[in-house]
Coordinates of C-alpha atoms in Angstrom, one line a residue:
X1 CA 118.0 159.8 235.4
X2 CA 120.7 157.8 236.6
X3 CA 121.1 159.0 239.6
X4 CA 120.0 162.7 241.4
X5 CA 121.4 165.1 239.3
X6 CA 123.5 168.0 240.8
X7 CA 122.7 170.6 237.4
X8 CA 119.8 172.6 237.7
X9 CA 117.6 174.7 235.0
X10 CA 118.8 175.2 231.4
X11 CA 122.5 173.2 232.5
X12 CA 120.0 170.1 232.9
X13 CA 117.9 170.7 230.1
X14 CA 121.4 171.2 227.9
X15 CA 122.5 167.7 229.0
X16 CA 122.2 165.3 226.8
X17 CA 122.5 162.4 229.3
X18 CA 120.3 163.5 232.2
X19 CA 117.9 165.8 230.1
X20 CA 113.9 164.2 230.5
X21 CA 112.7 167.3 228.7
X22 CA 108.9 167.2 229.0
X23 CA 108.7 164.1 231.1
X24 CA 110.3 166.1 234.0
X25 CA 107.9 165.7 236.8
X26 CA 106.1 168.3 238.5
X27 CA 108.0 167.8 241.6
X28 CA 111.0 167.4 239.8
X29 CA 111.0 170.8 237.9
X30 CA 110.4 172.4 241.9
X31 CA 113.3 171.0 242.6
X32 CA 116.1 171.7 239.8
X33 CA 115.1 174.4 238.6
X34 CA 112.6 173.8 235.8
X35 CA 109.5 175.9 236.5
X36 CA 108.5 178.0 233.4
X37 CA 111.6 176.2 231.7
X38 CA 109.1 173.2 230.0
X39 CA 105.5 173.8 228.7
X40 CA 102.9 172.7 231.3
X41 CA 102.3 169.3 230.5
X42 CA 104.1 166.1 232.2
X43 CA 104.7 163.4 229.4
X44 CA 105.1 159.7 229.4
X45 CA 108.6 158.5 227.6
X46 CA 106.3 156.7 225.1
X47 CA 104.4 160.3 224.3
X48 CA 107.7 162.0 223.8
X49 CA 108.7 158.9 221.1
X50 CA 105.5 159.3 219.6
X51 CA 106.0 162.7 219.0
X52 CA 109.1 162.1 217.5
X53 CA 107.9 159.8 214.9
X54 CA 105.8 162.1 213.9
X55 CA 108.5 164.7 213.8
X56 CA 110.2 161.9 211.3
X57 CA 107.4 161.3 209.0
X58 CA 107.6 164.8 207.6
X59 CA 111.5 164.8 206.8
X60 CA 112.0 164.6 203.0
X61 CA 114.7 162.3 203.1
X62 CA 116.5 160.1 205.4
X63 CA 119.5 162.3 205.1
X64 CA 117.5 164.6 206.7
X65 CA 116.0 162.4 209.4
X66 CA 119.6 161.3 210.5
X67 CA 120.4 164.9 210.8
X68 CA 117.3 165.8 212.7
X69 CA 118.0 162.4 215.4
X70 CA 121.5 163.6 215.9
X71 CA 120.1 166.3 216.9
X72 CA 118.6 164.2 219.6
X73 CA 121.1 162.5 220.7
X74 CA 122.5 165.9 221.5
X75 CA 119.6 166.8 223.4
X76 CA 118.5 163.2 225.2
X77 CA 120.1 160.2 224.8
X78 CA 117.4 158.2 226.5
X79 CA 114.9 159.1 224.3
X80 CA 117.3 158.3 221.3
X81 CA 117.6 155.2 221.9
X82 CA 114.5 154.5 223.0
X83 CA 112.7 155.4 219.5
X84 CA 115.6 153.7 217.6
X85 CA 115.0 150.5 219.8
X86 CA 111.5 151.0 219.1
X87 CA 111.5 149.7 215.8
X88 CA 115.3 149.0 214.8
X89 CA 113.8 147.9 211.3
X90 CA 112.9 150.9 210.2
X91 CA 115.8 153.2 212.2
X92 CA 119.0 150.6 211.1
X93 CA 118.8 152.7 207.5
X94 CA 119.1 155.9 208.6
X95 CA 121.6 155.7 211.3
X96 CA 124.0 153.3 209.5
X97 CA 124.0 151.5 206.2
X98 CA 123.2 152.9 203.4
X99 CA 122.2 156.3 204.6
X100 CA 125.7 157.2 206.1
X101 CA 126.9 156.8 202.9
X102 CA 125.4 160.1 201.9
X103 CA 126.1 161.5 205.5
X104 CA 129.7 160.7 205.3
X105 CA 130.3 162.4 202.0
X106 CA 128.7 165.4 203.5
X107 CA 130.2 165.2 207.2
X108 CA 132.3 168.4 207.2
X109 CA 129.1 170.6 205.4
X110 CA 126.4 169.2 207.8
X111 CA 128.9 168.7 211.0
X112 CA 126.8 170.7 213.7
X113 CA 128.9 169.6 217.6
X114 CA 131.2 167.2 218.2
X115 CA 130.7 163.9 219.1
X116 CA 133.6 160.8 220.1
X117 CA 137.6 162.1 219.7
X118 CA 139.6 162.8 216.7
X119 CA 143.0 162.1 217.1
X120 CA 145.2 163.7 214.4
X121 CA 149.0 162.8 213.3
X122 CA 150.0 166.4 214.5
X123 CA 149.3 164.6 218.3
X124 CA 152.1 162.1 218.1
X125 CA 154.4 161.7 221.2
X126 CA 150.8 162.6 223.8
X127 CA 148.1 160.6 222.4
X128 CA 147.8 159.4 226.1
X129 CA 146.9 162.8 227.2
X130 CA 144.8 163.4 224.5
X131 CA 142.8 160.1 225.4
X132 CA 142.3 161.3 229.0
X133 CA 140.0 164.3 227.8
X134 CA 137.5 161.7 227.7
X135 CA 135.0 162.1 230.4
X136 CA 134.1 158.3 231.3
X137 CA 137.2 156.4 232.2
X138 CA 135.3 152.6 231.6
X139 CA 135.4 152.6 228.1
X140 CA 135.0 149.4 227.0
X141 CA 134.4 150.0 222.6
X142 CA 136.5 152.1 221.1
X143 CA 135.0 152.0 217.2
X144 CA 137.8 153.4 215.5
X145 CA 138.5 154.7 211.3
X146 CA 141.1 156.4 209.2
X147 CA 138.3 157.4 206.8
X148 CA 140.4 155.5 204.2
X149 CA 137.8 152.8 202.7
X150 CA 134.2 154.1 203.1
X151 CA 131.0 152.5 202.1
X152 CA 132.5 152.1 198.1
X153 CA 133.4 155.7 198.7
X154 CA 137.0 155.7 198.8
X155 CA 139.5 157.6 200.9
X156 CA 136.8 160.3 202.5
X157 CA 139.5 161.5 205.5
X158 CA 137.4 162.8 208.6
X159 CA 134.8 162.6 206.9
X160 CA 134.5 158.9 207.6
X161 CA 133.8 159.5 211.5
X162 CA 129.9 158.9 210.6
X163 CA 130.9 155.3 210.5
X164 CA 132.3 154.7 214.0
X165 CA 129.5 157.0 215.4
X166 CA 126.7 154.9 213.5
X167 CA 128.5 151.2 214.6
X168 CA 128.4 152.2 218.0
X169 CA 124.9 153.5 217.9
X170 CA 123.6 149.6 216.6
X171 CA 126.2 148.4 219.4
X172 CA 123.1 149.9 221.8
X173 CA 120.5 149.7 219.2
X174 CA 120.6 145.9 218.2
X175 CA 122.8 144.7 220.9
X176 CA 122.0 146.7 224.0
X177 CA 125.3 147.6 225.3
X178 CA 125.2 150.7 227.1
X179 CA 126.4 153.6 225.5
X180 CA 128.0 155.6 228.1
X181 CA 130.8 152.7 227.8
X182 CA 130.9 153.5 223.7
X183 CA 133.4 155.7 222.2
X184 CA 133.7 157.0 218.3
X185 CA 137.5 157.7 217.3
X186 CA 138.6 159.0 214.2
X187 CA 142.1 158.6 213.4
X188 CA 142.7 161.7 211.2
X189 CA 145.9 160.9 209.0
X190 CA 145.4 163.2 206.0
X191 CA 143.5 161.7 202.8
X192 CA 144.4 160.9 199.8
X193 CA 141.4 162.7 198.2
X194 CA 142.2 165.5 196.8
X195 CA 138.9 167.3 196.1
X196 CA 138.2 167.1 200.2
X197 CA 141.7 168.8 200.8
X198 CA 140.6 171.6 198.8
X199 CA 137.0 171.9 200.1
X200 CA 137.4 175.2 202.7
X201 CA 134.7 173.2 205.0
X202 CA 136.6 170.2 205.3
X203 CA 137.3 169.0 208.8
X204 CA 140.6 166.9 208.5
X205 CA 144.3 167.4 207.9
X206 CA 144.7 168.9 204.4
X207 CA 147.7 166.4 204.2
X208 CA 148.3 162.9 202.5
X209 CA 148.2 160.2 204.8
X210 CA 151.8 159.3 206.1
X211 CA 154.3 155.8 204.4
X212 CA 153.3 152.9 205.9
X213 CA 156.7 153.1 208.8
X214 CA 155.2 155.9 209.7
X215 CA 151.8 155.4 209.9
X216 CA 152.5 152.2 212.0
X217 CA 154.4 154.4 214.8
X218 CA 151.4 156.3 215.0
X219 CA 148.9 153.4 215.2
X220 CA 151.1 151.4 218.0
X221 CA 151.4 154.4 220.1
X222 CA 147.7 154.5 219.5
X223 CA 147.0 151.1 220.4
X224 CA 149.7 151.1 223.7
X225 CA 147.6 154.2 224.7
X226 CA 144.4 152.9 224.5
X227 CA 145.3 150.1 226.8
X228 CA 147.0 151.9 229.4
X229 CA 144.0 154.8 229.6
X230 CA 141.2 152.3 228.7
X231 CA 142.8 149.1 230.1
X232 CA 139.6 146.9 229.5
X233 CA 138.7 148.3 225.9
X234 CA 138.4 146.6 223.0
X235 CA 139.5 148.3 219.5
X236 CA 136.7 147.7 216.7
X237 CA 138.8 148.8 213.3
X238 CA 136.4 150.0 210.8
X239 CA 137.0 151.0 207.2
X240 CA 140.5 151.3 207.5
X241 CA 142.1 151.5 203.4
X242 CA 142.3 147.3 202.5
X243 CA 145.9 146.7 202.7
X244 CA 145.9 148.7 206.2
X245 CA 142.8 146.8 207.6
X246 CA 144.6 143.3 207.5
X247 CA 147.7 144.4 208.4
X248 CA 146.6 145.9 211.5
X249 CA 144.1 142.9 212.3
X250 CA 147.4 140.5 211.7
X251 CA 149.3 142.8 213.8
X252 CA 147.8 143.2 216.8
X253 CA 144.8 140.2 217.2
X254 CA 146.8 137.9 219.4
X255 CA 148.3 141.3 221.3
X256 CA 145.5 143.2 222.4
X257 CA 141.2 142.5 222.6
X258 CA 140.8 143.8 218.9
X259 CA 138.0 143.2 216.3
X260 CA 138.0 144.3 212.5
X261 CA 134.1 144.2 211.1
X262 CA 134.6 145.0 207.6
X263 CA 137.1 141.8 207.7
X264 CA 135.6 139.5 210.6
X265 CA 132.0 140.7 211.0
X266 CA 131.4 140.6 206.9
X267 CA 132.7 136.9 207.3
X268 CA 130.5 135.6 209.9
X269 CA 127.7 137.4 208.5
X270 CA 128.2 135.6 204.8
X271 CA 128.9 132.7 207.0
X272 CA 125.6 132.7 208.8
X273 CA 124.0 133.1 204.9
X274 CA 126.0 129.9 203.6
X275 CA 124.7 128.2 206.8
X276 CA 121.3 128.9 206.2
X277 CA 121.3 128.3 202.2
X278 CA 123.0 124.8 202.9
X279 CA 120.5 123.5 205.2
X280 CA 118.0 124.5 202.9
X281 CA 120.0 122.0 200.0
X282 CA 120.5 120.0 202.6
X283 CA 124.3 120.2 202.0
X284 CA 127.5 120.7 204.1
X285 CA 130.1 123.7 203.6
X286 CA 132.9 121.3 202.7
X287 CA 130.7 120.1 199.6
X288 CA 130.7 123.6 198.2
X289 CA 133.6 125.7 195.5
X290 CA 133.3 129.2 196.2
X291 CA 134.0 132.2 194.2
X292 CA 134.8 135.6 195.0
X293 CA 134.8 138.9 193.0
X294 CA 136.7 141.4 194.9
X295 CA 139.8 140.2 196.8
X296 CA 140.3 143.2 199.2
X297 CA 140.0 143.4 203.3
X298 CA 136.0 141.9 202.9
X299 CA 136.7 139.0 200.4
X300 CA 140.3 137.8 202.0
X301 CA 138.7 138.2 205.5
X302 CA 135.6 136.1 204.2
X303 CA 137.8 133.4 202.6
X304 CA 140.4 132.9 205.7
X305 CA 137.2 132.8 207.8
X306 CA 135.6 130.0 205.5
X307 CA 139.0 128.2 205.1
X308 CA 138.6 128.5 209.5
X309 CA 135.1 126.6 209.5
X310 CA 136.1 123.9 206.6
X311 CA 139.0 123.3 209.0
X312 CA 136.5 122.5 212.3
X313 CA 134.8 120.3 209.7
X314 CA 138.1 118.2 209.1
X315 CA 139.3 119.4 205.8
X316 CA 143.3 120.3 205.7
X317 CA 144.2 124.0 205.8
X318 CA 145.3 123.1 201.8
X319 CA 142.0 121.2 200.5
X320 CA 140.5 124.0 202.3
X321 CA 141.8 126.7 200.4
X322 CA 141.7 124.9 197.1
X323 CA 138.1 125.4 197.2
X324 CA 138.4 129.3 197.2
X325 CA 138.6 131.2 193.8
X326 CA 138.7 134.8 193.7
X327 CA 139.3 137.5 191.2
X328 CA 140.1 141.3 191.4
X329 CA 140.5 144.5 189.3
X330 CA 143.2 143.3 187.5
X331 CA 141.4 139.4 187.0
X332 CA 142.1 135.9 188.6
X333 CA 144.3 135.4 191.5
X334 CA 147.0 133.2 189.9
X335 CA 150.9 132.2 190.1
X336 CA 151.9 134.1 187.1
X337 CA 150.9 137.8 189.2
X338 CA 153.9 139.7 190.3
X339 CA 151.5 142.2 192.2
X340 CA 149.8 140.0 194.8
X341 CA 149.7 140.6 198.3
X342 CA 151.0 138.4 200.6
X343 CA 147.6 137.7 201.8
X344 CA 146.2 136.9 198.1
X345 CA 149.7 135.1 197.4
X346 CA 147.6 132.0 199.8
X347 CA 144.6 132.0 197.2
X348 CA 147.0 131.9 194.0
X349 CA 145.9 129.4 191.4
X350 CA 148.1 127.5 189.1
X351 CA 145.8 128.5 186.6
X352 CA 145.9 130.3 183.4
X353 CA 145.6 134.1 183.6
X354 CA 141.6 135.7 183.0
X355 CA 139.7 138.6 183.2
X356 CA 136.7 137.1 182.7
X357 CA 134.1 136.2 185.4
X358 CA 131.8 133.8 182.9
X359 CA 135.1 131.9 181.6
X360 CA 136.3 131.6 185.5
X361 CA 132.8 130.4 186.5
X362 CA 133.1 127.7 183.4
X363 CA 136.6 126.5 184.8
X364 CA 135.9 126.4 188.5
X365 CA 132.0 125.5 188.8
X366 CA 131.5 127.5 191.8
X367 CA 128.4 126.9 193.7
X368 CA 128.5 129.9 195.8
X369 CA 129.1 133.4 194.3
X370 CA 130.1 136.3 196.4
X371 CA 130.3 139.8 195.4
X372 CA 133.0 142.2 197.2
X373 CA 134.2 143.9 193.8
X374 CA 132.2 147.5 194.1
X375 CA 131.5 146.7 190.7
X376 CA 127.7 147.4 189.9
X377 CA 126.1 145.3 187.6
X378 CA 129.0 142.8 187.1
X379 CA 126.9 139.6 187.8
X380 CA 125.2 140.0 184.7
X381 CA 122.2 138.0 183.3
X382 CA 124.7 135.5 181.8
X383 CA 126.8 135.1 184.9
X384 CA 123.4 134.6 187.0
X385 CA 122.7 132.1 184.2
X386 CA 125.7 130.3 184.4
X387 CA 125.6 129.6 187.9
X388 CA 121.8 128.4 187.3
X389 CA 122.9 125.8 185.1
X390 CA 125.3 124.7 187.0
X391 CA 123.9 124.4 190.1
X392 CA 120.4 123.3 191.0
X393 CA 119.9 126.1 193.9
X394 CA 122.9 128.7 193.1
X395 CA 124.5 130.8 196.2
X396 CA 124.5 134.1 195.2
X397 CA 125.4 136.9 197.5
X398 CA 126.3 140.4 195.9
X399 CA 127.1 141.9 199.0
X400 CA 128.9 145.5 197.6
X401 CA 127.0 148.4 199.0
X402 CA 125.6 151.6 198.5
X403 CA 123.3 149.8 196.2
X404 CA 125.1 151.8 192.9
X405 CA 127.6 149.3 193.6
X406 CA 125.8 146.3 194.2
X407 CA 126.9 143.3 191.9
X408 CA 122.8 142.5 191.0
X409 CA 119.9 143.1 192.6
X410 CA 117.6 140.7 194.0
X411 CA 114.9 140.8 191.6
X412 CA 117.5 140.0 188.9
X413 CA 118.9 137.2 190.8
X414 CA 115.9 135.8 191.2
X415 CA 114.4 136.3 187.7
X416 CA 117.7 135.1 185.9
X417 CA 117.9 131.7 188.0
X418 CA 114.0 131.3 187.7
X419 CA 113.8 131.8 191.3
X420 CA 116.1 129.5 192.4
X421 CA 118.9 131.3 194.0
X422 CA 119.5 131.8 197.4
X423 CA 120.1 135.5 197.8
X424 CA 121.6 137.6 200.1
X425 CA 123.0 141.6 199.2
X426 CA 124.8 143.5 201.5
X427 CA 121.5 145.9 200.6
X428 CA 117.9 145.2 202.3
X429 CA 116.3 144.7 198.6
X430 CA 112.7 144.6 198.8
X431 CA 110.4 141.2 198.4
X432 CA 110.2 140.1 194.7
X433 CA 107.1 138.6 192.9
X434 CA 108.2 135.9 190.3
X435 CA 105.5 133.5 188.1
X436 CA 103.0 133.8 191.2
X437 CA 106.2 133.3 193.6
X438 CA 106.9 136.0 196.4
X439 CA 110.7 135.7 197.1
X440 CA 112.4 137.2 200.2
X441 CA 115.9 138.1 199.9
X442 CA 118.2 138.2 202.5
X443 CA 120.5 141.3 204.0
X444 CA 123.6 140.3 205.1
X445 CA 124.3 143.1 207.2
X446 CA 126.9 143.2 209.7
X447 CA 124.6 144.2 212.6
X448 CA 123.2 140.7 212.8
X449 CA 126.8 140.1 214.1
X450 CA 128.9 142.9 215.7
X451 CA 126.5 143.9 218.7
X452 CA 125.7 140.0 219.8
X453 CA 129.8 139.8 219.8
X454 CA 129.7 143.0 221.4
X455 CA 127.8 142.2 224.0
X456 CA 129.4 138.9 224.9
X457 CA 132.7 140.4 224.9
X458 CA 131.2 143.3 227.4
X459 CA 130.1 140.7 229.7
X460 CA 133.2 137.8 229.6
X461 CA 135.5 140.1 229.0
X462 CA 137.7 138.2 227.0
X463 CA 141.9 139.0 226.1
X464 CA 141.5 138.6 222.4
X465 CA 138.5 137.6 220.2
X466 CA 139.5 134.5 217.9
X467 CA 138.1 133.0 215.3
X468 CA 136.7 130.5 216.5
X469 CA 134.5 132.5 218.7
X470 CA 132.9 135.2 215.1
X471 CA 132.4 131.3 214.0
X472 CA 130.5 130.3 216.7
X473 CA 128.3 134.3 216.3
X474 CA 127.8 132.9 212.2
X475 CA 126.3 129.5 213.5
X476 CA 124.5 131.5 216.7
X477 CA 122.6 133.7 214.1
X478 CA 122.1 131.0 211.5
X479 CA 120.5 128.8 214.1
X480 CA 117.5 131.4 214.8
X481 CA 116.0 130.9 211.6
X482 CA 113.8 128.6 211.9
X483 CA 112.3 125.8 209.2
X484 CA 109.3 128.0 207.8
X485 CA 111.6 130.9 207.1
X486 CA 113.6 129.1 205.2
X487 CA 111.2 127.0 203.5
X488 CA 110.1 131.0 202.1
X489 CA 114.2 131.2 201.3
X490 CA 114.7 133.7 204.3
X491 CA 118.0 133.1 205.2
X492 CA 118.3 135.6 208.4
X493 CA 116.1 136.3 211.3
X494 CA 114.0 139.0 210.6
X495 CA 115.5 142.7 211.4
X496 CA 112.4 143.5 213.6
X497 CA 113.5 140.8 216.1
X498 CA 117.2 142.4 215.7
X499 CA 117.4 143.0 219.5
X500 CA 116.2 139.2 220.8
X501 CA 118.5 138.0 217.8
X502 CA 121.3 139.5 219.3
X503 CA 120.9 138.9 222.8
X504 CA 120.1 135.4 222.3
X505 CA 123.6 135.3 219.8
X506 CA 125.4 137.0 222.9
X507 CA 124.1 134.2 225.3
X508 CA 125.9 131.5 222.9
X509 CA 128.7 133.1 222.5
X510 CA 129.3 133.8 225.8
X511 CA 128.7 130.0 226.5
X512 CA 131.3 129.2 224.1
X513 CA 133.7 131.7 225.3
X514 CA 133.2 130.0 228.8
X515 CA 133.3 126.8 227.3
X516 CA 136.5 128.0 226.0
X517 CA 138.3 129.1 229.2
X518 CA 138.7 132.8 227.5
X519 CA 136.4 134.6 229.7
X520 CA 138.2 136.8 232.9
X521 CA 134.7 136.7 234.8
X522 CA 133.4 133.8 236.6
X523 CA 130.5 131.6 234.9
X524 CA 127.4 132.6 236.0
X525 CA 124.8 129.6 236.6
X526 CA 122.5 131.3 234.0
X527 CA 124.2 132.7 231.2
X528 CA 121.3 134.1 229.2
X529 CA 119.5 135.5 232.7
X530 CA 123.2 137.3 233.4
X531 CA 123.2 138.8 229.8
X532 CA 119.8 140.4 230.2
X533 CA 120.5 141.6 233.0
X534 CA 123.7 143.5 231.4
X535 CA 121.8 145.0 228.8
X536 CA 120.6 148.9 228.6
X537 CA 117.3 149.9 228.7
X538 CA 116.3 153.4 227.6
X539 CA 114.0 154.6 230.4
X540 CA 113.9 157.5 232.7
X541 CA 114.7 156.6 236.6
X542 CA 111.9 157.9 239.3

């Protein structure tokens, strides 16, 4: 417990923060309460997590096994985290990516208590108030969604508010931070879906969402709130609708500590991938043409963060971005479009108009492919052929999730480039067998980025995250795998070590944001010593 509690009998046992259940000593059930309360036997921490693997093994589906540890949370937070740090591997799946999928398109039916704040449009003129029913004033995350662009699911409303509540989980889970400084908003501005708004269990406004004036009066009072009741917080936008997710990123980055994942942590994390595949072909970024499919939030955040590093290497913001190809719904990005954004408008060719991916790939040569489209199956055998013969080891990362959307899947990568792409998904495929060959593909998940940045931040406490500094996270994480792991074609760490990754990628950064004169704290003499000793551990005090 963290410190003497002052609740006694069933009020303890009902809080989730102080609860031990059965590892409530002897003495400690005399004294608060507890006698007759708990069966007779005293357990260890490790006996209770045991027990709840078991618990696990018998769900049907992971569905159910998310449902069953929140639940858990509800009950003991300490024992949450301490079986999901157990073996983040196997517990990453169910809490976030690509289970939440399924437990955001079912959030109203299976919603059971409530869990982070929802702040609605109907709240406008007091969202300061509203803000102040939060029990812990230090606040120092705030993950917070609209709902409007969900795992490949669409506009989902409310229903999105698995997604802030599963970030911040891996914030602790992979990264360590502690969770009572963690806090899950939803911003509930209608939805455009129109199916939810006539579902009787929905949770949200039954609403559209608001015009874009509008909906930015909201946001900034949002925003001005959040640093006047949380003054040290940092705002972690997640799966905002495209256009609204780089607009708000543009907006406010150099005016308040703010972070987008889906626009900077997808970059650094195909960063990292890139990293790895070149020194494996022994090649620089700069000597690479790059190709996207998809051109929303993830693939113009991945190709302004690119155009960030070729810049530290020397190239010109132009040459830079001549390098950078992508392609949407509607085909290549080129001069001739009346309907580009201003953000695409940068990565316009003066090229002739095209729908077609194998034509564009004949024109441009890419020798990286990246997939942000949603489209399943669109790197097709021929496209994975294409990019074989052009290319001696092809980059290929379909990184679309859940996996119906997935460009291609690794075993197809691998068997259409006779094993010689480098492959990442934004899916953990599994290990492929190829003409006596076992091939391990890479995930290029966003957790191998967000809590190590997370952590840093927590402990420099920094007045804006550049950059510079999600570059210096893509090389940190790139830089623990070692020479056998890629020799096998790994091109991440593996998931098991997440926790060491990310502390490790938190000491670096920190460095760097030291090394940068960012930090409000003073240096400490031993940065990586200082982070550890920062980190959350999920054990019961005596």
């Amino acid at each position: 417990m963290p410190s003497a509690p002052t609740l006694r009998g069933t009020a303890l046992l009902n809080n989730a923060l102080l609860n031990k259940g059965t590892a409530f000593t002897e003495a400690e059930r005399r004294e608060y309460g507890l006698e007759g309360l708990l069966p007779t036997q005293v357990e260890t921490l490790d006996r209770q997590v045991e027990r709840i693997h078991r618990h696990l093994e018998a769900k049907p589906s992971n569905l159910e096994r998310y449902i069953y540890l929140s639940g858990l949370r509800d009950q003991n937070q300490t024992l949450f985290y301490r079986v999901l740090m157990s073996n983040p591997a196997q517990f990453v799946p169910i809490v976030y990516a690509p289970t939440l999928a399924a437990v955001c398109q079912q959030f109203s039916h299976i919603y059971r208590r409530p869990r982070g704040m929802y702040i609605s449009l109907d709240m406008r003129g007091r969202i300061r108030d509203v803000l102040r029913n939060w029990p812990i004033d230090n606040v120092r995350f705030l993950c917070v969604t609209t709902g409007g662009r969900i795992l490949g699911l669409g506009d989902i409303g409310v229903n999105g508010m698995g997604i802030p509540i599963g970030k911040l989980d891996l914030y602790t889970a992979c990264g360590a931070v502690p969770p009572e400084v963690l806090l899950p908003v939803q911003l509930d501005i209608g939805t455009t879906n129109s199916a939810l708004r006539a579902d009787p269990l929905y949770l949200g406004l039954r609403r559209e969402p608001p015009p874009l004036e509008e909906l930015d009066g909201f946001v900034e009072e949002f925003v001005d709130a959040v640093k006047d009741v949380f003054p040290n917080c940092c705002l972690h936008f997640e799966d905002w609708k495209g256009t609204d997710a780089l607009h708000y990123l543009e907006k406010y980055r150099n005016k308040a500590l703010c972070y987008n994942d889906d626009i900077q942590g997808t970059a650094a994390v195909t960063l990292a991938g890139l990293i790895t595949a070149l020194k494996i072909k022994n090649e620089t970024l700069a000597q690479q043409r790059f190709l996207f499919l998809g051109a929303g939030s993830s693939g113009l955040g991945t190709a302004d963060m690119l155009v960030s590093a070729l810049k530290q290497e020397g190239m010109s913001e132009q040459d830079a971005i001549d390098r950078i190809t992508l392609m949407d719904v509607d085909g290549l990005l080129e001069t001739s479009r009346t309907n580009l954004t201003p953000q695409q408008k940068r990565y316009a060719k003066s090229m002739p108009p095209s729908h077609d991916l194998l034509a564009v790939i004949r024109l441009v040569k890419p020798t990286v492919l990246i997939g942000v489209s949603t489209s399943g199956g669109a790197f097709t055998q021929d496209i994975v052929e294409a990019m074989s013969t052009l290319n001696e080891r092809p980059i290929i990362f379909p990184l679309s999730l859940p996996l119906k959307n997935a460009e291609c899947t690794a075993e197809q990568a691998y068997e259409w480039s006779n094993g010689q792409a480098l492959f990442a998904a934004g899916l953990q495929f599994p290990e492929a067998d190829l003409h006596g060959r076992t091939f391990y593909p890479g995930q290029a998940n966003n957790f191998y980025v967000f809590p190590a940045l997370g952590l840093a931040v927590y402990a420099t406490c920094p007045k804006h995250i550049t950059d510079a500094m999600v570059i210096e996270a893509a090389h940190a994480l790139a830089d623990q795998v070692d020479p056998a792991s890629r020799d096998r074609g790994r091109l991440f760490p593996p998931q098991s070590d997440i926790l060491d990754v990310s502390v490790t990628s938190a000491a670096r950064i920190a460095e760097f944001i030291f090394d940068q004169g960012a930090a409000t704290v003073e240096r400490p003499k031993d940065i990586r010593a200082w982070i550890e000793s920062l980190t959350y551990s999920p054990h019961y005090a005596d």
